[in-house]
Tab-separated table of C-alpha atoms in Angstrom:
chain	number	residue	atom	x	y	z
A	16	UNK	CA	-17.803	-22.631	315.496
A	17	UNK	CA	-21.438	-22.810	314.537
A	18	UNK	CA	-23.400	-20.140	312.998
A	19	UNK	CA	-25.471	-18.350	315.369
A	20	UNK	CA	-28.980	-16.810	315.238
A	21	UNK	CA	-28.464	-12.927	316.631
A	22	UNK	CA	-31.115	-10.882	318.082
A	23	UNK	CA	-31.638	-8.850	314.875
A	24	UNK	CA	-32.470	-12.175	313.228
A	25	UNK	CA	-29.279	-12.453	310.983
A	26	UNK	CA	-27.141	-15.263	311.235
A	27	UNK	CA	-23.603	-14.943	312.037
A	28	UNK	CA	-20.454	-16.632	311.835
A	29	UNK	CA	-18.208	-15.543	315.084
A	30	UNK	CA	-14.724	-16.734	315.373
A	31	UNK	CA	-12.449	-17.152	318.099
A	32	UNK	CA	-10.088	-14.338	317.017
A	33	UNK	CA	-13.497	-11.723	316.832
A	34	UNK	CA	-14.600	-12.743	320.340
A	35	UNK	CA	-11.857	-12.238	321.942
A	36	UNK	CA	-10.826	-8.836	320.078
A	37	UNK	CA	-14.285	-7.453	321.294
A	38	UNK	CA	-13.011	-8.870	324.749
A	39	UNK	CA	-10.196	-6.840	324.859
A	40	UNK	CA	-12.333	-3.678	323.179
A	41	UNK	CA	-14.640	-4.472	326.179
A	42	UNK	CA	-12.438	-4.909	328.784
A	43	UNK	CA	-10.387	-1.761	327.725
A	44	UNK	CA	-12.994	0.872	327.607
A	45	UNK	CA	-14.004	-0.686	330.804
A	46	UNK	CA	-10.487	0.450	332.777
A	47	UNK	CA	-8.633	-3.244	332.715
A	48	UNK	CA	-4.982	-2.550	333.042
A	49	UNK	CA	-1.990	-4.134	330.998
A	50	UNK	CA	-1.757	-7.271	332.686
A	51	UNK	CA	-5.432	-7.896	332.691
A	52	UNK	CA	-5.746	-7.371	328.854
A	53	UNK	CA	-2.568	-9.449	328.214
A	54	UNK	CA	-4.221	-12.467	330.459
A	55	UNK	CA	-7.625	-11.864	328.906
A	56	UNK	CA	-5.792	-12.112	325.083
A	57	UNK	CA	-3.343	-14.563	325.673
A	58	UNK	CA	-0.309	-12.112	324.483
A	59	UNK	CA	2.994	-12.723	324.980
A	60	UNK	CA	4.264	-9.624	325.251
A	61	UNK	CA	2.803	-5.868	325.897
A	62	UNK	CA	4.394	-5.423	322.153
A	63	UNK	CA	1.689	-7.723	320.573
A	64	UNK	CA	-1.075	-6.144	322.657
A	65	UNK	CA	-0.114	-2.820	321.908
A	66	UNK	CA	-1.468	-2.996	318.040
A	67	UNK	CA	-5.226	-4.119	320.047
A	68	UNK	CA	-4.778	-0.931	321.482
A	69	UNK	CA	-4.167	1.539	319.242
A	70	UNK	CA	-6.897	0.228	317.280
A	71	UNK	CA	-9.242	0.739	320.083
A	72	UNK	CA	-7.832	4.090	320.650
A	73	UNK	CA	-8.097	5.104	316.564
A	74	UNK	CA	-12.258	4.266	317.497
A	75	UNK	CA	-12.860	6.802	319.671
């Protein structure tokens, strides 16, 4: 991915993996359910997704 030019004026290099953690983050504190956050992350199993979780969770 390219660098990008944020609003604060620093540059940034986003990766896949970031974008779609703060997905999940996003999608979490928003009320998605299991299945939506598995779908959304592409996880195999509730077991993988569960480790996105508790690190949202250890955040509040």
């Amino acid at each position: 991915m390219q660098p990008v030019r944020c609003d604060d004026g620093r540059v940034r290099n986003f990766r896949a993996h970031g974008l779609r953690k703060a997905a999940l983050y996003t999608l979490y504190k928003a009320g998605g359910n299991v299945a939506e956050l598995q779908a959304l992350g592409g996880h195999g199993s509730v077991a993988e997704l569960q480790k996105y979780i508790q690190e949202i969770e250890q955040d509040e």
